[in-house]
Amino acid sequence: MTTTHHVAELARELSRSLTEMRSYLRRHMQCKIKEHQLDISFELVEILAYLWRKDGVNQQEIADIIIKDKSSTTYLIDNLVKRDLVKRVEDGNDRRNKLIYLTPEGRLLQEKFYPPVIALFETATQGIQVAAMEKAILLINKMNDNLKQSL
Amino acid sequence: MTTTHHVAELARELSRSLTEMRSYLRRHMQCKIKEHQLDISFELVEILAYLWRKDGVNQQEIADIIIKDKSSTTYLIDNLVKRDLVKRVEDGNDRRNKLIYLTPEGRLLQEKFYPPVIALFETATQGIQVAAMEKAILLINKMNDNLKQSL
DNA sequence: ATATATTAGTTTGAATTCAAACCAATTTAT
DNA sequence: ATAAATTGGTTTGAATTCAAACTAATATAT
């Protein structure tokens, strides 16, 4: 096996491990959602999680953060609006924009989800050093830069 | 910010970077698919890619490798069967199993896709050392083990 | 030997996802 | 100033995904 193929193999393996991790995270969150008997999907919680940190952002920002395309984001935000968890507000500075704000109900959900989310990440990172994680992030971000530039 | 929250934050950031990478890989592959004017989806190619290395595996194995649930795998394999790229063969050793084999057409596609897949991973890993990649894989697999054990 | 639990694959229903096309608003180029 | 390009969000269509339920086959427990 040449070096090239070895690297390709590692990249493939990395991609697979990443997919697996994503899958586990999703499953765990689904368990939490069930425990709390909440009628909400993992994908909606994902958006809410970002809004809990900072709301009043436009849809494109949300799409960038959660790595989904515009139409998926519209679909999910429509859903959140329907459940009265967020509201859309026109942006006075740029009429193309819709700013997404949490409603009081949307904020309340944070109490239910914040501790389990933290616990989940703690579980995931048990026995792993901060420095190692930082290196992994840098590596993947480097890969993402490489891929981004060739699109 | 406490250490716990710092780690949770890094885990979140890692998860996002991973999702981003997955998204880029998918987009790149879509470009290749378009270039070759092939009527096939990224998800189907993903399965074929594993079969090119080793066919004659049951569906559950495929599902494990591509990290999808059983029903999604059935759906995609149905699709591949419909396009005459793979065939299902009953497993004499265990009647529950269906073994999935490539057809001659399915094999032919390898020529089209193998070089661009390698090129893609090369692009992704440019400027990245093998040792660093191996460390990242180990780290993510450790995280996956942690998550798996608590499901 | 029989009952129970587990496994592989299928079916069903609904949610999610993306690509493509579109429109209005804004930015950039001429 | 005007034309062209880009951007944010929406709509549409089809593919994909998962959860839940199911059946037949196999493994495990009694």
CSV table of C-alpha atoms (C1' of nucleotides) in Angstrom, one decimal:
chain,number,residue,atom,x,y,z
A,1,MET,CA,0.0,0.0,0.0
A,2,THR,CA,1.4,3.4,-1.0
A,3,THR,CA,1.5,6.4,1.2
A,4,THR,CA,-1.3,7.9,-0.8
A,5,HIS,CA,-3.5,5.0,-0.3
A,6,HIS,CA,-2.7,4.8,3.3
A,7,VAL,CA,-3.7,8.4,3.8
A,8,ALA,CA,-6.9,7.9,1.8
A,9,GLU,CA,-7.6,4.9,4.0
A,10,LEU,CA,-7.2,6.9,7.1
A,11,ALA,CA,-9.3,9.7,5.8
A,12,ARG,CA,-12.0,7.1,5.0
A,13,GLU,CA,-11.7,5.6,8.5
A,14,LEU,CA,-11.9,9.1,10.0
A,15,SER,CA,-15.0,9.9,8.1
A,16,ARG,CA,-16.6,6.7,9.3
A,17,SER,CA,-15.7,7.3,12.9
A,18,LEU,CA,-17.1,10.8,12.6
A,19,THR,CA,-20.4,9.5,11.2
A,20,GLU,CA,-20.6,7.0,14.0
A,21,MET,CA,-20.1,9.6,16.6
A,22,ARG,CA,-22.8,11.7,15.1
A,23,SER,CA,-25.1,8.8,15.2
A,24,TYR,CA,-24.4,8.0,18.8
A,25,LEU,CA,-24.9,11.6,19.8
A,26,ARG,CA,-28.2,11.7,18.0
A,27,ARG,CA,-29.3,8.5,19.7
A,28,HIS,CA,-28.4,9.7,23.1
A,29,MET,CA,-30.3,12.9,22.6
A,30,GLN,CA,-33.3,11.0,21.4
A,31,CYS,CA,-33.3,9.1,24.7
A,32,LYS,CA,-33.3,12.4,26.6
A,33,ILE,CA,-36.1,13.7,24.5
A,34,LYS,CA,-38.1,10.5,25.3
A,35,GLU,CA,-37.3,10.6,29.0
A,36,HIS,CA,-38.7,14.1,29.2
A,37,GLN,CA,-41.7,13.0,27.1
A,38,LEU,CA,-41.2,16.0,24.9
A,39,ASP,CA,-42.7,16.2,21.5
A,40,ILE,CA,-39.7,17.6,19.7
A,41,SER,CA,-37.0,16.2,17.4
A,42,PHE,CA,-33.3,16.1,17.7
A,43,GLU,CA,-32.9,18.4,14.8
A,44,LEU,CA,-35.2,21.0,16.4
A,45,VAL,CA,-33.2,20.8,19.7
A,46,GLU,CA,-30.1,21.4,17.7
A,47,ILE,CA,-31.3,24.7,16.5
A,48,LEU,CA,-32.7,25.7,19.8
A,49,ALA,CA,-29.3,24.9,21.4
A,50,TYR,CA,-27.7,27.5,19.3
A,51,LEU,CA,-30.4,30.0,19.9
A,52,TRP,CA,-30.1,29.6,23.6
A,53,ARG,CA,-26.6,30.9,23.3
A,54,LYS,CA,-27.5,33.7,21.0
A,55,ASP,CA,-30.8,34.4,19.4
A,56,GLY,CA,-31.8,37.2,17.0
A,57,VAL,CA,-29.7,35.7,14.2
A,58,ASN,CA,-30.8,35.3,10.6
A,59,GLN,CA,-31.6,31.9,9.0
A,60,GLN,CA,-28.5,31.8,7.0
A,61,GLU,CA,-26.4,32.1,10.1
A,62,ILE,CA,-28.3,29.2,11.6
A,63,ALA,CA,-27.9,27.2,8.5
A,64,ASP,CA,-24.1,27.7,8.6
A,65,ILE,CA,-23.9,26.8,12.2
A,66,ILE,CA,-25.9,23.6,11.9
A,67,ILE,CA,-24.4,22.7,8.5
A,68,LYS,CA,-27.7,22.3,6.6
A,69,ASP,CA,-28.9,23.9,3.5
A,70,LYS,CA,-31.2,26.9,3.4
A,71,SER,CA,-34.4,24.9,2.6
A,72,SER,CA,-33.9,22.4,5.4
A,73,THR,CA,-33.4,25.3,7.8
A,74,THR,CA,-36.5,27.0,6.6
A,75,TYR,CA,-38.4,23.7,7.1
A,76,LEU,CA,-37.2,23.3,10.7
A,77,ILE,CA,-37.7,26.9,11.7
A,78,ASP,CA,-41.2,26.7,10.3
A,79,ASN,CA,-41.7,23.8,12.6
A,80,LEU,CA,-40.3,25.7,15.6
A,81,VAL,CA,-42.5,28.7,14.8
A,82,LYS,CA,-45.5,26.4,14.6
A,83,ARG,CA,-44.7,25.1,18.1
A,84,ASP,CA,-44.3,28.7,19.4
A,85,LEU,CA,-40.7,28.1,20.4
A,86,VAL,CA,-39.3,30.8,18.2
A,87,LYS,CA,-40.5,33.7,16.2
A,88,ARG,CA,-39.4,35.4,13.0
A,89,VAL,CA,-38.8,39.1,13.0
A,90,GLU,CA,-38.0,41.1,9.9
A,91,ASP,CA,-34.6,42.7,9.9
A,92,GLY,CA,-34.9,46.5,9.6
A,93,ASN,CA,-31.3,46.7,8.3
A,94,ASP,CA,-31.7,44.2,5.5
A,95,ARG,CA,-35.1,43.4,4.2
A,96,ARG,CA,-34.0,40.0,2.9
A,97,ASN,CA,-33.3,38.8,6.4
A,98,LYS,CA,-35.5,37.2,9.0
A,99,LEU,CA,-34.1,37.3,12.5
A,100,ILE,CA,-35.0,34.3,14.6
A,101,TYR,CA,-35.8,34.9,18.3
A,102,LEU,CA,-36.7,32.6,21.1
A,103,THR,CA,-40.1,32.8,22.7
A,104,PRO,CA,-40.5,32.4,26.4
A,105,GLU,CA,-41.4,28.8,25.9
A,106,GLY,CA,-38.4,28.3,23.8
A,107,ARG,CA,-36.2,29.6,26.5
A,108,LEU,CA,-37.9,27.4,29.1
A,109,LEU,CA,-36.7,24.3,27.3
A,110,GLN,CA,-33.1,25.2,28.0
A,111,GLU,CA,-33.5,24.1,31.6
A,112,LYS,CA,-34.6,20.6,30.5
A,113,PHE,CA,-31.8,20.2,27.9
A,114,TYR,CA,-28.8,22.0,29.1
A,115,PRO,CA,-27.7,19.6,31.9
A,116,PRO,CA,-28.2,16.4,29.8
A,117,VAL,CA,-26.3,17.9,26.9
A,118,ILE,CA,-23.4,18.7,29.1
A,119,ALA,CA,-23.6,15.3,30.7
A,120,LEU,CA,-23.6,13.7,27.2
A,121,PHE,CA,-20.5,15.5,26.1
A,122,GLU,CA,-18.8,14.7,29.4
A,123,THR,CA,-19.6,11.0,28.8
A,124,ALA,CA,-18.2,11.3,25.3
A,125,THR,CA,-15.0,12.9,26.4
A,126,GLN,CA,-14.2,10.8,29.5
A,127,GLY,CA,-10.6,9.9,29.6
A,128,ILE,CA,-9.7,12.3,26.8
A,129,GLN,CA,-7.4,15.2,27.3
A,130,VAL,CA,-8.3,18.7,26.3
A,131,ALA,CA,-5.1,19.1,24.4
A,132,ALA,CA,-5.9,16.0,22.3
A,133,MET,CA,-9.3,17.3,21.5
A,134,GLU,CA,-8.0,20.7,20.4
A,135,LYS,CA,-5.6,18.9,18.1
A,136,ALA,CA,-8.3,16.8,16.6
A,137,ILE,CA,-10.4,19.9,16.0
A,138,LEU,CA,-7.5,21.7,14.3
A,139,LEU,CA,-6.9,18.7,12.1
A,140,ILE,CA,-10.5,18.4,11.0
A,141,ASN,CA,-10.8,22.1,10.4
A,142,LYS,CA,-7.6,22.0,8.3
A,143,MET,CA,-9.3,19.2,6.3
A,144,ASN,CA,-12.4,21.3,6.0
A,145,ASP,CA,-10.4,24.2,4.7
A,146,ASN,CA,-8.8,22.0,2.1
A,147,LEU,CA,-12.1,20.7,1.0
A,148,LYS,CA,-13.8,24.1,1.0
A,149,GLN,CA,-11.1,25.6,-1.3
A,150,SER,CA,-11.6,23.0,-3.9
A,151,LEU,CA,-15.3,23.3,-4.3
B,1,MET,CA,-15.8,28.6,32.3
B,2,THR,CA,-15.2,25.4,34.2
B,3,THR,CA,-13.2,22.5,32.8
B,4,THR,CA,-16.3,20.5,32.3
B,5,HIS,CA,-17.9,23.2,30.2
B,6,HIS,CA,-14.7,23.7,28.4
B,7,VAL,CA,-14.6,20.1,27.4
B,8,ALA,CA,-18.3,20.1,26.5
B,9,GLU,CA,-17.6,23.1,24.3
B,10,LEU,CA,-14.8,21.4,22.6
B,11,ALA,CA,-16.9,18.3,22.0
B,12,ARG,CA,-19.5,20.4,20.5
B,13,GLU,CA,-17.0,22.1,18.3
B,14,LEU,CA,-15.6,18.8,17.3
B,15,SER,CA,-19.1,17.5,16.4
B,16,ARG,CA,-19.7,20.5,14.3
B,17,SER,CA,-16.4,20.2,12.4
B,18,LEU,CA,-17.2,16.6,11.8
B,19,THR,CA,-20.6,17.4,10.3
B,20,GLU,CA,-19.0,20.1,8.2
B,21,MET,CA,-16.4,17.6,6.8
B,22,ARG,CA,-19.1,15.1,6.0
B,23,SER,CA,-21.0,17.8,4.2
B,24,TYR,CA,-18.0,18.8,2.1
B,25,LEU,CA,-17.2,15.2,1.2
B,26,ARG,CA,-20.7,14.7,0.1
B,27,ARG,CA,-20.7,17.8,-2.1
B,28,HIS,CA,-17.5,16.8,-3.7
B,29,MET,CA,-18.8,13.4,-4.6
B,30,GLN,CA,-21.9,14.9,-6.0
B,31,CYS,CA,-19.7,17.0,-8.3
B,32,LYS,CA,-18.0,13.8,-9.5
B,33,ILE,CA,-21.3,12.1,-10.0
B,34,LYS,CA,-22.4,15.0,-12.1
B,35,GLU,CA,-19.2,15.2,-14.1
B,36,HIS,CA,-19.6,11.6,-15.1
B,37,GLN,CA,-23.3,12.2,-15.9
B,38,LEU,CA,-24.2,9.2,-13.8
B,39,ASP,CA,-27.7,8.6,-12.5
B,40,ILE,CA,-26.7,7.6,-9.0
B,41,SER,CA,-26.7,9.1,-5.6
B,42,PHE,CA,-23.9,9.7,-3.1
B,43,GLU,CA,-25.5,7.2,-0.7
B,44,LEU,CA,-25.6,4.5,-3.3
B,45,VAL,CA,-22.0,5.1,-4.2
B,46,GLU,CA,-21.1,4.8,-0.5
B,47,ILE,CA,-22.5,1.3,-0.4
B,48,LEU,CA,-20.9,0.3,-3.7
B,49,ALA,CA,-17.6,1.6,-2.4
B,50,TYR,CA,-17.7,-0.9,0.4
B,51,LEU,CA,-18.8,-3.7,-1.8
B,52,TRP,CA,-15.9,-3.0,-4.2
B,53,ARG,CA,-13.6,-3.9,-1.4
B,54,LYS,CA,-15.6,-6.9,-0.3
B,55,ASP,CA,-18.9,-8.1,-1.6
B,56,GLY,CA,-21.0,-11.1,-0.5
B,57,VAL,CA,-21.8,-9.5,2.9
B,58,ASN,CA,-25.1,-9.4,4.6
B,59,GLN,CA,-27.2,-6.3,4.9
B,60,GLN,CA,-26.6,-5.9,8.6
B,61,GLU,CA,-22.9,-5.7,7.9
B,62,ILE,CA,-23.4,-3.0,5.3
B,63,ALA,CA,-25.6,-1.1,7.7
B,64,ASP,CA,-22.9,-1.3,10.4
B,65,ILE,CA,-20.2,-0.1,8.0
B,66,ILE,CA,-22.2,2.9,6.6
B,67,ILE,CA,-23.8,3.7,9.9
B,68,LYS,CA,-27.4,3.6,8.9
B,69,ASP,CA,-30.3,1.7,10.3
B,70,LYS,CA,-31.6,-1.4,8.8
B,71,SER,CA,-34.5,0.1,7.0
B,72,SER,CA,-32.4,2.7,5.3
B,73,THR,CA,-30.1,0.0,4.1
B,74,THR,CA,-32.9,-2.0,2.8
B,75,TYR,CA,-34.2,1.0,0.9
B,76,LEU,CA,-30.8,1.8,-0.7
B,77,ILE,CA,-30.1,-1.8,-1.6
B,78,ASP,CA,-33.5,-2.1,-3.2
B,79,ASN,CA,-32.5,0.8,-5.3
B,80,LEU,CA,-29.1,-0.8,-6.2
B,81,VAL,CA,-30.9,-4.0,-7.1
B,82,LYS,CA,-33.4,-2.1,-9.3
B,83,ARG,CA,-30.4,-0.6,-11.2
B,84,ASP,CA,-28.8,-4.0,-11.6
B,85,LEU,CA,-25.7,-2.9,-9.7
B,86,VAL,CA,-26.0,-5.6,-7.0
B,87,LYS,CA,-28.0,-8.7,-6.4
B,88,ARG,CA,-29.3,-10.4,-3.2
B,89,VAL,CA,-28.5,-14.0,-2.6
B,90,GLU,CA,-29.9,-16.1,0.2
B,91,ASP,CA,-27.4,-17.3,2.7
B,92,GLY,CA,-27.4,-21.1,3.0
B,93,ASN,CA,-25.9,-20.9,6.5
B,94,ASP,CA,-28.5,-18.6,8.0
B,95,ARG,CA,-31.8,-18.2,6.3
B,96,ARG,CA,-32.3,-14.8,7.9
B,97,ASN,CA,-29.5,-13.3,5.9
B,98,LYS,CA,-29.3,-11.9,2.4
B,99,LEU,CA,-25.9,-11.7,1.0
B,100,ILE,CA,-25.2,-8.7,-1.3
B,101,TYR,CA,-23.1,-9.3,-4.4
B,102,LEU,CA,-21.9,-6.9,-7.1
B,103,THR,CA,-23.1,-7.5,-10.6
B,104,PRO,CA,-20.7,-7.0,-13.5
B,105,GLU,CA,-22.2,-3.5,-14.0
B,106,GLY,CA,-21.7,-2.7,-10.4
B,107,ARG,CA,-18.0,-3.6,-10.7
B,108,LEU,CA,-17.6,-1.5,-13.7
B,109,LEU,CA,-18.5,1.6,-11.8
B,110,GLN,CA,-15.4,1.2,-9.7
B,111,GLU,CA,-13.2,2.4,-12.5
B,112,LYS,CA,-15.1,5.6,-12.7
B,113,PHE,CA,-15.1,6.3,-9.0
B,114,TYR,CA,-12.0,4.9,-7.4
B,115,PRO,CA,-9.5,7.5,-8.7
B,116,PRO,CA,-11.7,10.5,-7.8
B,117,VAL,CA,-12.4,9.1,-4.4
B,118,ILE,CA,-8.7,8.8,-3.8
B,119,ALA,CA,-8.1,12.3,-5.2
B,120,LEU,CA,-10.7,13.6,-2.8
B,121,PHE,CA,-9.2,12.2,0.2
B,122,GLU,CA,-5.8,13.4,-0.9
B,123,THR,CA,-7.2,16.9,-1.2
B,124,ALA,CA,-8.7,16.6,2.2
B,125,THR,CA,-5.5,15.4,3.8
B,126,GLN,CA,-3.1,17.8,2.2
B,127,GLY,CA,-0.5,19.1,4.7
B,128,ILE,CA,-1.7,16.6,7.3
B,129,GLN,CA,0.6,14.0,8.8
B,130,VAL,CA,-0.3,10.4,9.0
B,131,ALA,CA,0.5,10.3,12.7
B,132,ALA,CA,-1.9,13.2,13.4
B,133,MET,CA,-4.7,11.5,11.5
B,134,GLU,CA,-4.1,8.3,13.4
B,135,LYS,CA,-4.3,10.1,16.7
B,136,ALA,CA,-7.6,11.8,15.6
B,137,ILE,CA,-9.1,8.5,14.7
B,138,LEU,CA,-8.1,7.0,18.0
B,139,LEU,CA,-9.6,9.9,19.8
B,140,ILE,CA,-12.9,9.7,18.0
B,141,ASN,CA,-13.1,6.0,18.4
B,142,LYS,CA,-12.5,6.4,22.1
B,143,MET,CA,-15.3,8.8,22.2
B,144,ASN,CA,-17.5,6.4,20.3
B,145,ASP,CA,-16.7,3.7,22.8
B,146,ASN,CA,-17.7,5.9,25.6
B,147,LEU,CA,-21.0,6.8,23.9
B,148,LYS,CA,-21.7,3.2,22.9
B,149,GLN,CA,-21.3,1.9,26.4
B,150,SER,CA,-23.8,4.3,27.8
B,151,LEU,CA,-26.6,3.5,25.4
C,1,DA,C1',-37.6,-30.5,24.6
C,2,DT,C1',-39.8,-26.2,24.9
C,3,DA,C1',-40.2,-21.4,25.9
C,4,DT,C1',-38.1,-17.0,25.5
C,5,DA,C1',-35.0,-13.7,23.6
C,6,DT,C1',-32.5,-12.1,19.9
C,7,DT,C1',-31.5,-11.2,15.1
C,8,DA,C1',-32.0,-10.1,9.9
C,9,DG,C1',-34.7,-8.0,6.9
C,10,DT,C1',-39.2,-5.8,5.5
C,11,DT,C1',-43.0,-2.6,5.8
C,12,DT,C1',-45.1,1.7,7.0
C,13,DG,C1',-45.4,6.5,8.2
C,14,DA,C1',-43.6,10.8,8.9
C,15,DA,C1',-39.7,13.8,9.4
C,16,DT,C1',-35.7,15.5,7.3
C,17,DT,C1',-32.6,16.6,3.6
C,18,DC,C1',-30.9,18.4,-0.6
C,19,DA,C1',-31.1,20.3,-5.4
C,20,DA,C1',-33.1,23.3,-8.3
C,21,DA,C1',-35.8,27.0,-9.3
C,22,DC,C1',-37.7,31.2,-8.0
C,23,DC,C1',-38.3,36.1,-6.1
C,24,DA,C1',-37.2,40.2,-3.8
C,25,DA,C1',-33.5,42.8,-1.8
C,26,DT,C1',-28.9,44.2,-1.7
C,27,DT,C1',-24.2,44.5,-3.4
C,28,DT,C1',-20.9,44.9,-6.9
C,29,DA,C1',-19.4,46.0,-11.5
C,30,DT,C1',-19.8,48.8,-15.5
D,1,DA,C1',-27.0,55.8,-12.9
D,2,DT,C1',-27.8,51.3,-14.6
D,3,DA,C1',-26.9,46.5,-15.3
D,4,DA,C1',-25.3,42.3,-13.5
D,5,DA,C1',-24.2,39.4,-9.7
D,6,DT,C1',-25.0,37.9,-5.2
D,7,DT,C1',-27.7,37.0,-1.2
D,8,DG,C1',-31.6,35.4,2.1
D,9,DG,C1',-35.5,33.0,2.2
D,10,DT,C1',-39.3,30.2,0.0
D,11,DT,C1',-41.3,26.6,-2.7
D,12,DT,C1',-41.3,22.1,-5.0
D,13,DG,C1',-40.1,17.4,-5.8
D,14,DA,C1',-37.9,13.4,-4.7
D,15,DA,C1',-34.6,10.9,-2.1
D,16,DT,C1',-33.1,9.5,2.3
D,17,DT,C1',-33.6,8.6,7.2
D,18,DC,C1',-35.2,6.9,11.4
D,19,DA,C1',-38.6,4.7,14.6
D,20,DA,C1',-41.8,1.4,15.3
D,21,DA,C1',-43.9,-2.7,14.3
D,22,DC,C1',-43.8,-7.0,12.2
D,23,DT,C1',-42.3,-11.9,10.6
D,24,DA,C1',-39.3,-15.7,10.1
D,25,DA,C1',-35.1,-17.7,11.6
D,26,DT,C1',-31.8,-18.6,15.0
D,27,DA,C1',-29.8,-18.5,19.6
D,28,DT,C1',-30.3,-18.8,24.4
D,29,DA,C1',-32.6,-20.0,28.7
D,30,DT,C1',-35.4,-23.0,31.2
